[in-house]
Short mmCIF file of C-alpha atoms in Angstrom, two decimals:
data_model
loop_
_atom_site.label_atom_id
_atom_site.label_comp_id
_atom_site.label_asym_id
_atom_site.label_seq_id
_atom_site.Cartn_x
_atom_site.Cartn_y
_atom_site.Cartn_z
CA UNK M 1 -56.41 21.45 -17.42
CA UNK M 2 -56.25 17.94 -18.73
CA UNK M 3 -56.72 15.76 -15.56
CA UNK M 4 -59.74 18.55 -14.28
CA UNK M 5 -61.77 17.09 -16.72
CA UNK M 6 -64.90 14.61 -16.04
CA UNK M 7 -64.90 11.17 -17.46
CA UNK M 8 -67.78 11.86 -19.33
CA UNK M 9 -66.00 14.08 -21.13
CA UNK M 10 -63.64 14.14 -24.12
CA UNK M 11 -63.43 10.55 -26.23
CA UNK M 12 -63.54 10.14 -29.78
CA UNK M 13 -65.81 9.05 -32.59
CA UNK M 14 -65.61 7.34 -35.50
CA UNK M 15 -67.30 8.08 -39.27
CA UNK M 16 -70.30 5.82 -39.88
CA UNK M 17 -68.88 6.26 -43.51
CA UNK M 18 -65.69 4.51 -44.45
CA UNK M 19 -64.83 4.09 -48.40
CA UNK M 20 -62.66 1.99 -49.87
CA UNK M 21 -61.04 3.57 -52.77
CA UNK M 22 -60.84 1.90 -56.22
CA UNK M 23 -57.41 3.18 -56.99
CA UNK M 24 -55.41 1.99 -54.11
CA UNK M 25 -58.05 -0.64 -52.61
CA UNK M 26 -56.96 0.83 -49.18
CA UNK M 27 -60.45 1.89 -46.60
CA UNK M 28 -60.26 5.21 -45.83
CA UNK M 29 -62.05 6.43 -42.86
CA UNK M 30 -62.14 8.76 -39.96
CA UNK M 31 -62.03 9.34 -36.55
CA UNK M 32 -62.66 13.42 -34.35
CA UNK M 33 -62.98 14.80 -31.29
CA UNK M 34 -64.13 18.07 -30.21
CA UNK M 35 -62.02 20.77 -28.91
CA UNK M 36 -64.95 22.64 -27.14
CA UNK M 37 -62.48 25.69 -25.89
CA UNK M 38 -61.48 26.44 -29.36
CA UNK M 39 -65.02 25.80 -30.86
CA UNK M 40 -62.73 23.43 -33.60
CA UNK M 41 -62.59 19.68 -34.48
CA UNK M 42 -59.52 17.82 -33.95
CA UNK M 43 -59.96 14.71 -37.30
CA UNK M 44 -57.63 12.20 -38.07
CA UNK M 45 -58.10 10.19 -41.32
CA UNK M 46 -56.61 6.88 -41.75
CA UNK M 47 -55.93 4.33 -44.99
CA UNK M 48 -56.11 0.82 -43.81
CA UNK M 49 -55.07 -2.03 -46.13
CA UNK M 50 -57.42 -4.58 -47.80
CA UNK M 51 -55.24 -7.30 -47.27
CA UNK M 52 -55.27 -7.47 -43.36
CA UNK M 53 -56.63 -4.40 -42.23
CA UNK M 54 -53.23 -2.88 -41.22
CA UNK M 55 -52.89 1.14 -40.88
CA UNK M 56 -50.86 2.47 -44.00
CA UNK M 57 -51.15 5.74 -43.17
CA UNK M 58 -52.65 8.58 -41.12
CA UNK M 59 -52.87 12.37 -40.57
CA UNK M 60 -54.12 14.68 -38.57
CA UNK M 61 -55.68 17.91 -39.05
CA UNK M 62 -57.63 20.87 -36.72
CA UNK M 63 -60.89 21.94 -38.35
CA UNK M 64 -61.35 25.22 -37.45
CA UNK M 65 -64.99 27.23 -36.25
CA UNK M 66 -66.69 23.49 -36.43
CA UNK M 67 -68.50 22.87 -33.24
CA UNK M 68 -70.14 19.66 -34.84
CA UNK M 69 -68.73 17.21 -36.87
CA UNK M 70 -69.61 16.75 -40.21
CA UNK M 71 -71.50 13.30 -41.09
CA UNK M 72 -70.26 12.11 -44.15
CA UNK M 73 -67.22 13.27 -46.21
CA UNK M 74 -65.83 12.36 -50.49
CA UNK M 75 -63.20 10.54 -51.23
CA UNK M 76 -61.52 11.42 -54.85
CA UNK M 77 -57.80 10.14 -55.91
CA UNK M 78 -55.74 12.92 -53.33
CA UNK M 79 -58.66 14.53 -51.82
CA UNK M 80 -60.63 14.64 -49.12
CA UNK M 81 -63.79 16.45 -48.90
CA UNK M 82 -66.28 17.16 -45.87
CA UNK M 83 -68.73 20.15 -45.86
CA UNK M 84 -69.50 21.89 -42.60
CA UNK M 85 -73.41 22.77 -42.05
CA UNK M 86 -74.43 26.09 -40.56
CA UNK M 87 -75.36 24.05 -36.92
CA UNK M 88 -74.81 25.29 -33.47
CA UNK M 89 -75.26 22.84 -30.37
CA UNK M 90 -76.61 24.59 -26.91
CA UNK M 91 -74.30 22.03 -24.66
CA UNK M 92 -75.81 23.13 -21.66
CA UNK M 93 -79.21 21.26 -21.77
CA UNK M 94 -77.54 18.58 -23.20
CA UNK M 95 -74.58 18.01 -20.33
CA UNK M 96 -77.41 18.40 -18.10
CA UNK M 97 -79.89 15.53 -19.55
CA UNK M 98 -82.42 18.09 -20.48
CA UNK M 99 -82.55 17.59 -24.60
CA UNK M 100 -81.49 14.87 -26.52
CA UNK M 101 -78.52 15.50 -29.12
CA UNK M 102 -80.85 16.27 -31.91
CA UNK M 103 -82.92 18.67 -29.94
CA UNK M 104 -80.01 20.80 -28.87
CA UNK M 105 -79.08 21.65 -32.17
CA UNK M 106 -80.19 24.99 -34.00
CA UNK M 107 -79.21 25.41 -37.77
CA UNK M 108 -79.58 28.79 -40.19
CA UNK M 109 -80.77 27.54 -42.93
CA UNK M 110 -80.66 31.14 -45.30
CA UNK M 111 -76.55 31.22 -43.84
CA UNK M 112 -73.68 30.20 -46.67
CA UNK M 113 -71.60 26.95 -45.33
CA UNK M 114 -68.04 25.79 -45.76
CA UNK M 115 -66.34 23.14 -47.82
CA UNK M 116 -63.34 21.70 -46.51
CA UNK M 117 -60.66 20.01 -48.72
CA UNK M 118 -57.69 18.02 -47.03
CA UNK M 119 -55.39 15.70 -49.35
CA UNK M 120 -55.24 11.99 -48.46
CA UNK M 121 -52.75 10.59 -45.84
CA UNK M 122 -51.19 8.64 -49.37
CA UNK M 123 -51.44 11.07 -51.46
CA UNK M 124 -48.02 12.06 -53.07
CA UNK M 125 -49.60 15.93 -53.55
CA UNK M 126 -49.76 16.83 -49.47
CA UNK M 127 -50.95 20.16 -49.81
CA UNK M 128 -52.12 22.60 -46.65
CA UNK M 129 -55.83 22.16 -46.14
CA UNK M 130 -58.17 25.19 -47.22
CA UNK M 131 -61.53 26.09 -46.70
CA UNK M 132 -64.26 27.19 -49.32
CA UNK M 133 -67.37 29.13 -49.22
CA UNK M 134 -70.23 27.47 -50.31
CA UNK M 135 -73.83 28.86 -50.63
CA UNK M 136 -76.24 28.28 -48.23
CA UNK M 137 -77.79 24.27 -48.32
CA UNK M 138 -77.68 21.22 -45.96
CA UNK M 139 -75.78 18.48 -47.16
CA UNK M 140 -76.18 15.06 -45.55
CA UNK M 141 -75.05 11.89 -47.66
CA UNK M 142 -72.19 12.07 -50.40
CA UNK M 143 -72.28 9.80 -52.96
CA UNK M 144 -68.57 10.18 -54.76
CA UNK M 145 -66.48 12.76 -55.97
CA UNK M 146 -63.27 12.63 -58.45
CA UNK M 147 -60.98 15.21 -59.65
CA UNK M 148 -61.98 16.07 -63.61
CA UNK M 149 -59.19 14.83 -65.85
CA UNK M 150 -58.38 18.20 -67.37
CA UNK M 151 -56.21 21.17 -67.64
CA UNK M 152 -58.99 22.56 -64.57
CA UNK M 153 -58.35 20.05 -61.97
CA UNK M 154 -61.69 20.80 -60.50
CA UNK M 155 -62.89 18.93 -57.90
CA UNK M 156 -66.69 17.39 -58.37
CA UNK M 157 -68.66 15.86 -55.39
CA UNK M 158 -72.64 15.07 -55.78
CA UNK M 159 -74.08 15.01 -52.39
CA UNK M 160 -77.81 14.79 -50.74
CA UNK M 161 -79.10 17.54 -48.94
CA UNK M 162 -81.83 20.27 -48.45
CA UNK M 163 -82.25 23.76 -50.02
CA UNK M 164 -81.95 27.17 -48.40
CA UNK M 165 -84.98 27.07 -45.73
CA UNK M 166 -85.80 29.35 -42.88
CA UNK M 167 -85.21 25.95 -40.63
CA UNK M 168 -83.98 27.01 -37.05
CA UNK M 169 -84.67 23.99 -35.35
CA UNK M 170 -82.83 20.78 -36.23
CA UNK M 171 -85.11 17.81 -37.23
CA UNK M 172 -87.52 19.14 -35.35
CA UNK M 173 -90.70 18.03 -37.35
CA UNK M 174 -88.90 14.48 -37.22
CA UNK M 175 -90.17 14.33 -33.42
CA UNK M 176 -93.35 12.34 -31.78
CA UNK M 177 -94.94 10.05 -32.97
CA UNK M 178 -94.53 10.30 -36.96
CA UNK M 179 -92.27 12.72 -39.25
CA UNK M 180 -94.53 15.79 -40.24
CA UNK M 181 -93.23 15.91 -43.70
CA UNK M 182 -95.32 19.40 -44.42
CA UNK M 183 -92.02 20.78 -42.38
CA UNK M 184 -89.19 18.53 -43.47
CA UNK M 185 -87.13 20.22 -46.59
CA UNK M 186 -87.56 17.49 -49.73
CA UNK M 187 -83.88 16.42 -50.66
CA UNK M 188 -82.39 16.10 -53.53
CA UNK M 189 -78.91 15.15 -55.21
CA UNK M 190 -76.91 18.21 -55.80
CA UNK M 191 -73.67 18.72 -57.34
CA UNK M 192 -70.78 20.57 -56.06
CA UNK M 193 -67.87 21.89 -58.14
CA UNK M 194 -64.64 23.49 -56.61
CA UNK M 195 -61.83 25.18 -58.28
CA UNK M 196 -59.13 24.15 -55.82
CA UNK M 197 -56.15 26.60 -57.24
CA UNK M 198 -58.04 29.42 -57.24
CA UNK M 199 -60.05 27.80 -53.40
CA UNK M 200 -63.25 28.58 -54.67
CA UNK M 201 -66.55 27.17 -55.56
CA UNK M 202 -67.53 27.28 -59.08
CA UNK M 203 -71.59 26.09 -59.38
CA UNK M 204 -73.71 24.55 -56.98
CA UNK M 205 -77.02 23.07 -58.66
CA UNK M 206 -79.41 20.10 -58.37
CA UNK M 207 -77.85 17.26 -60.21
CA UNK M 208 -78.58 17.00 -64.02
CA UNK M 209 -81.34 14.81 -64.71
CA UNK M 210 -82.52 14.75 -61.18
CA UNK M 211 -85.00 17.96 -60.49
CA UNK M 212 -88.04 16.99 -58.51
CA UNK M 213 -86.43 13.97 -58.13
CA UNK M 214 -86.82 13.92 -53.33
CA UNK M 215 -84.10 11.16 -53.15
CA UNK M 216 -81.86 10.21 -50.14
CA UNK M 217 -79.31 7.51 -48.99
CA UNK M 218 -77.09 7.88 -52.89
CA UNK M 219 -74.63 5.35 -53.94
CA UNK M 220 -72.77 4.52 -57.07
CA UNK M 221 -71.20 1.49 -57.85
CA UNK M 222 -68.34 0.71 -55.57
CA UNK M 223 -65.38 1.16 -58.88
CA UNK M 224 -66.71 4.82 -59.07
CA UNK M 225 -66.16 6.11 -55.33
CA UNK M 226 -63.62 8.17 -56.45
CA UNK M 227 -64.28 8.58 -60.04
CA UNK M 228 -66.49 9.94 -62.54
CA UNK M 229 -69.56 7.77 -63.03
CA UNK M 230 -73.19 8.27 -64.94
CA UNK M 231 -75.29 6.51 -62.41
CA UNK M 232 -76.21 7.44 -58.94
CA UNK M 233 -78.81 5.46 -57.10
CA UNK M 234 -81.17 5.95 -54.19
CA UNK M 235 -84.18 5.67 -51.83
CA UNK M 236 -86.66 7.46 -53.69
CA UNK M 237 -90.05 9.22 -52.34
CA UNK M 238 -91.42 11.33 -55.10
CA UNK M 239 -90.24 12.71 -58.69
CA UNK M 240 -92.52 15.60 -58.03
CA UNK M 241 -90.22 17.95 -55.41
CA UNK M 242 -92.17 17.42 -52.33
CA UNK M 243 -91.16 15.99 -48.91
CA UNK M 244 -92.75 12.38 -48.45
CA UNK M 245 -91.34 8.83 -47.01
CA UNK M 246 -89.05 6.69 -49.42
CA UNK M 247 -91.22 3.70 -51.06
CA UNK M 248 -88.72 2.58 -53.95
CA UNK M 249 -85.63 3.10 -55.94
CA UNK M 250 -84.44 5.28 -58.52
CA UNK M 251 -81.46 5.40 -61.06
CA UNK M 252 -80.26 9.22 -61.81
CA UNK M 253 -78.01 9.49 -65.10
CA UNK M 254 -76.25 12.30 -63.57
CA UNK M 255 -72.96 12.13 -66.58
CA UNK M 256 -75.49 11.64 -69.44
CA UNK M 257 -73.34 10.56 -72.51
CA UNK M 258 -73.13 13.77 -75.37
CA UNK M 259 -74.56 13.02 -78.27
CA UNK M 260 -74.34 14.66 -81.67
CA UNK M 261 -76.90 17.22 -81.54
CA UNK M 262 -78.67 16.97 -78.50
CA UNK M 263 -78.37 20.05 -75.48
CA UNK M 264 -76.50 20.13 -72.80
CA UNK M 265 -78.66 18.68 -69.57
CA UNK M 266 -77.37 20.64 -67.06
CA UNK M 267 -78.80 24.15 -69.29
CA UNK M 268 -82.15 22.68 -69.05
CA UNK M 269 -85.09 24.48 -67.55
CA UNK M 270 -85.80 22.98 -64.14
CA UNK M 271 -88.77 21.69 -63.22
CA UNK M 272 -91.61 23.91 -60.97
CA UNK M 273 -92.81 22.20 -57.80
CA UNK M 274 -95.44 19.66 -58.44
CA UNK M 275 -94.06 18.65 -61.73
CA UNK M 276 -93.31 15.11 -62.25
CA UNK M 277 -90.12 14.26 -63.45
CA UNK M 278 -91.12 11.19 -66.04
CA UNK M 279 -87.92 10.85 -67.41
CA UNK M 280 -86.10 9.18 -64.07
CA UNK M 281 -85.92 5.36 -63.96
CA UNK M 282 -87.74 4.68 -60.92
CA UNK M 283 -89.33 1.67 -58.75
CA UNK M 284 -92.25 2.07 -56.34
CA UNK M 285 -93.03 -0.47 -53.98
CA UNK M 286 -96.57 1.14 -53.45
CA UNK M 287 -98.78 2.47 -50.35
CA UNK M 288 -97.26 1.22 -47.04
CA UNK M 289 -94.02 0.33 -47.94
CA UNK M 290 -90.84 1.61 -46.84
CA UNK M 291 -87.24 1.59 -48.14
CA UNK M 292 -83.85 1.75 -46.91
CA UNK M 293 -80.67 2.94 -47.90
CA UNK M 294 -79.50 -0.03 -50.46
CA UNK M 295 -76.13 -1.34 -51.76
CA UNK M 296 -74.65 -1.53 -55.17
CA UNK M 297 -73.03 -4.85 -55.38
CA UNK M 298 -70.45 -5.78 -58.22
CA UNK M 299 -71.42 -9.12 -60.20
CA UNK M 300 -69.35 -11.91 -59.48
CA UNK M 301 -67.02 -12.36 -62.45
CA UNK M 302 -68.16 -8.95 -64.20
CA UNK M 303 -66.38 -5.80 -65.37
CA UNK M 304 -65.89 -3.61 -62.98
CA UNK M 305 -65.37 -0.91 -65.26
CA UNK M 306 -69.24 -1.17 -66.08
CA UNK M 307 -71.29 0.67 -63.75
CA UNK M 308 -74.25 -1.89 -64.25
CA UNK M 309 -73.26 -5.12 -64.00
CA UNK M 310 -74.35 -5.10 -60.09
CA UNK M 311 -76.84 -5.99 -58.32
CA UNK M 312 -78.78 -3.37 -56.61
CA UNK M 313 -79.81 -5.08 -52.49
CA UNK M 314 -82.32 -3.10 -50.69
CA UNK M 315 -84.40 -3.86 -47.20
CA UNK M 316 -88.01 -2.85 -47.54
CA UNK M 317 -90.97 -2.57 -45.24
CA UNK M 318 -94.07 -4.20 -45.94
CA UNK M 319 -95.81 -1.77 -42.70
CA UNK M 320 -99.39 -4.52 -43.52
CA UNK M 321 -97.75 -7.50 -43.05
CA UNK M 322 -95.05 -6.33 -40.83
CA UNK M 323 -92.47 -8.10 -42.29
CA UNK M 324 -89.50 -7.05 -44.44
CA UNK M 325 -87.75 -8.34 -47.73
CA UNK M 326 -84.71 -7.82 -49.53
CA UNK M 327 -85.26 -6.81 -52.59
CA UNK M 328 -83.12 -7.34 -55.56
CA UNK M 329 -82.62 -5.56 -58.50
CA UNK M 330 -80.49 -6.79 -61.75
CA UNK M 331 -79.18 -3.22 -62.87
CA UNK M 332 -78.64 -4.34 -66.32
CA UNK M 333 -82.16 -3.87 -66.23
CA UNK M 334 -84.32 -0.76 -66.51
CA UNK M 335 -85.21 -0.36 -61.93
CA UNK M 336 -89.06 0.16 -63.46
CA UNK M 337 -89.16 -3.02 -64.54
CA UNK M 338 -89.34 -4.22 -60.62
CA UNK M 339 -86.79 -6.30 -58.67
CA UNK M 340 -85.35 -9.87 -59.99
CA UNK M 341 -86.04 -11.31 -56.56
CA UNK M 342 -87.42 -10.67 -53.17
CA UNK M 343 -86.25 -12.63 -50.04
CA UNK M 344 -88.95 -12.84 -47.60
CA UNK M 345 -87.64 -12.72 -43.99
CA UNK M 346 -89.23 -14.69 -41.34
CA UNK M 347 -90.18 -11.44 -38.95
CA UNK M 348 -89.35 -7.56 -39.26
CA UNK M 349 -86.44 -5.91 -38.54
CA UNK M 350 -85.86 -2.40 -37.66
CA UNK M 351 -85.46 0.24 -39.82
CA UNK M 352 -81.50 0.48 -40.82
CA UNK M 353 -79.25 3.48 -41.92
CA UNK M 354 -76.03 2.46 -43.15
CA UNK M 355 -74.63 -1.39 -43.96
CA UNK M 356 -72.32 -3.29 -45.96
CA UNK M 357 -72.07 -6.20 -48.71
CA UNK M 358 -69.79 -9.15 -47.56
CA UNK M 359 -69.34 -11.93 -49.80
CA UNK M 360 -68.85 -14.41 -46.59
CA UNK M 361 -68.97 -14.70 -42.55
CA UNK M 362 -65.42 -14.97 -42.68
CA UNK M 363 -64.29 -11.64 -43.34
CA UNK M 364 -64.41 -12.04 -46.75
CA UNK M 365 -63.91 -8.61 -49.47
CA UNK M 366 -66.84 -6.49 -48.51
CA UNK M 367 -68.70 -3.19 -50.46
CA UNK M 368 -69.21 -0.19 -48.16
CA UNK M 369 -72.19 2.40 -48.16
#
């Protein structure tokens, strides 16, 4: 019963992932709690406005056989899209103080995993949320999605993630005092493609252009969220498909424009392991620096409906000097060409996840990541 259980218990959380959709302008985020008894999710997604961050909308939905919540989710024009990784959590040590969060989790990385699509709380198409199969990968960051603009209707999303491993233990190589990288998966950008009349998955595949291409923390600019865009950007560690820290940036044409005679990217043969991929646009820092995720910031004044008239902003380490900078690049530029500016900061700062643009201290329009 209800009023049996401790304090310590129970709560909610909230997504470390809002977006703010370019069709409506509304931020779109969400909030779950577990339902431990049913071994299900209980998520609510909300719409707030951009004019004074009222609630326009919410629903509510039970996510069934989902013992963890998922840690990012896509936002297209109606949809929705989380996937759910094949993770358990051994609550016991946990509740008792034994393990950390991280160490009670066990994963299958050989098992299929699920993609969940649920239409948006304004959507005018409310439709009963369905589950698809998905084969077996670990998906961590999304970067957008949109719906194609065709007689299909097929839902797109590019996200980050691992391939099929024969991981069992959670980040466990990302323990003590440094990451052993010989035992962390590279990632890459991968790109999902669901048929949702038929509520099935129709290709799962590294994202053209980007084989060999170990790349985490992907953003497009913020008037693509929920559309179809040709640039993704990212932290980038190698273009060579192995598993090493991020030290620069890299621009993935992921929508490359046809042209008259030239082959389709995506039938391409795929790089082996060990092969660099020279045709990426690509920034390195160099030996003992580190990057974070960055953010793709509109140009004051620009078109929004080109994808490079931002600025790219990114936090790097300089692990010698132990200071940071914020390094910026022009993205009308080719990234190889280096960064437009770097602003020096006085001491360094930790190493961040997840931030956001904001044109003022005063609560001015900001640009999530």
């Amino acid at each position: 019963p209800e009023e049996a259980v401790p304090d310590f218990l129970g709560g909610s959380a909230h997504t470390a992932h809002p977006q703010r959709c370019p069709f409506t302008g509304n931020l779109v985020g969400w909030h779950w709690s577990q339902i431990p008894t049913r071994q299900s999710l209980d998520v609510t997604f909300t719409e707030w406005s951009q004019d004074d961050f009222s609630k326009v909308k919410s629903s509510n939905f039970q996510l069934p056989n989902c013992s963890l919540a998922p840690h990012d989710m896509a936002l297209t024009k109606n949809c929705i899209i989380m996937k759910i990784n094949a993770l358990t959590m051994n609550q016991v040590p946990f509740l008792f103080n034994l393990k950390g969060p991280a160490a009670s989790l066990s994963m299958d990385g050989q098992s299929p995993v699920k993609a969940w699509i649920f239409p948006r709380p304004t959507s005018p198409d409310q439709f009963e949320p369905f589950g698809v199969d998905v084969p077996a990968c670990f998906s961590i960051h999304f970067s957008h999605g949109y719906e194609e603009d065709d007689e299909t209707g097929h839902i797109v999303t590019y996200f980050s993630g691992w391939p099929p491993s024969d991981s069992k233990d959670f980040l466990g190589a990302w323990g003590g005092f440094a990451p052993d990288f010989a035992k962390i998966p590279p990632t890459f950008l991968w790109r999902l493609e669901i048929d949702p009349i038929q509520k099935k998955t129709v290709s799962l595949q590294i994202a053209p252009g980007s084989d060999n291409v170990c790349t985490e923390h992907m953003l497009v600019h913020p008037h693509f969220v929920s559309r179809k865009c040709q640039f993704v950007y990212g932290t980038a560690s190698n273009v060579v498909g192995d598993s090493t820290p991020p030290n620069g940036y890299v621009k993935l044409n992921v929508e490359p424009k046809k042209e008259t005679g030239s082959s389709n990217s995506s039938t391409k043969r795929l790089r082996e392991q060990g092969e660099a991929n020279t045709e990426v646009d690509a920034y390195w820092f160099g030996t003992r620096y580190f990057t974070t995720e960055p953010l793709i910031v509109p140009k004051e004044g620009g078109n929004l409906e080109n994808e490079q008239e931002a600025y790219l902003l990114g936090m790097v380490r300089d692990a010698v000097q132990e200071r940071n900078f914020l390094a910026i690049f022009d993205l009308e530029r080719p990234l190889k060409q280096g960064p437009v500016a770097k602003v020096w900061l006085k001491s360094g700062v930790p190493h961040g996840i997840h931030g956001c643009f904001a044109k003022d201290s005063q609560g001015g329009s900001s640009v999530f990541c």
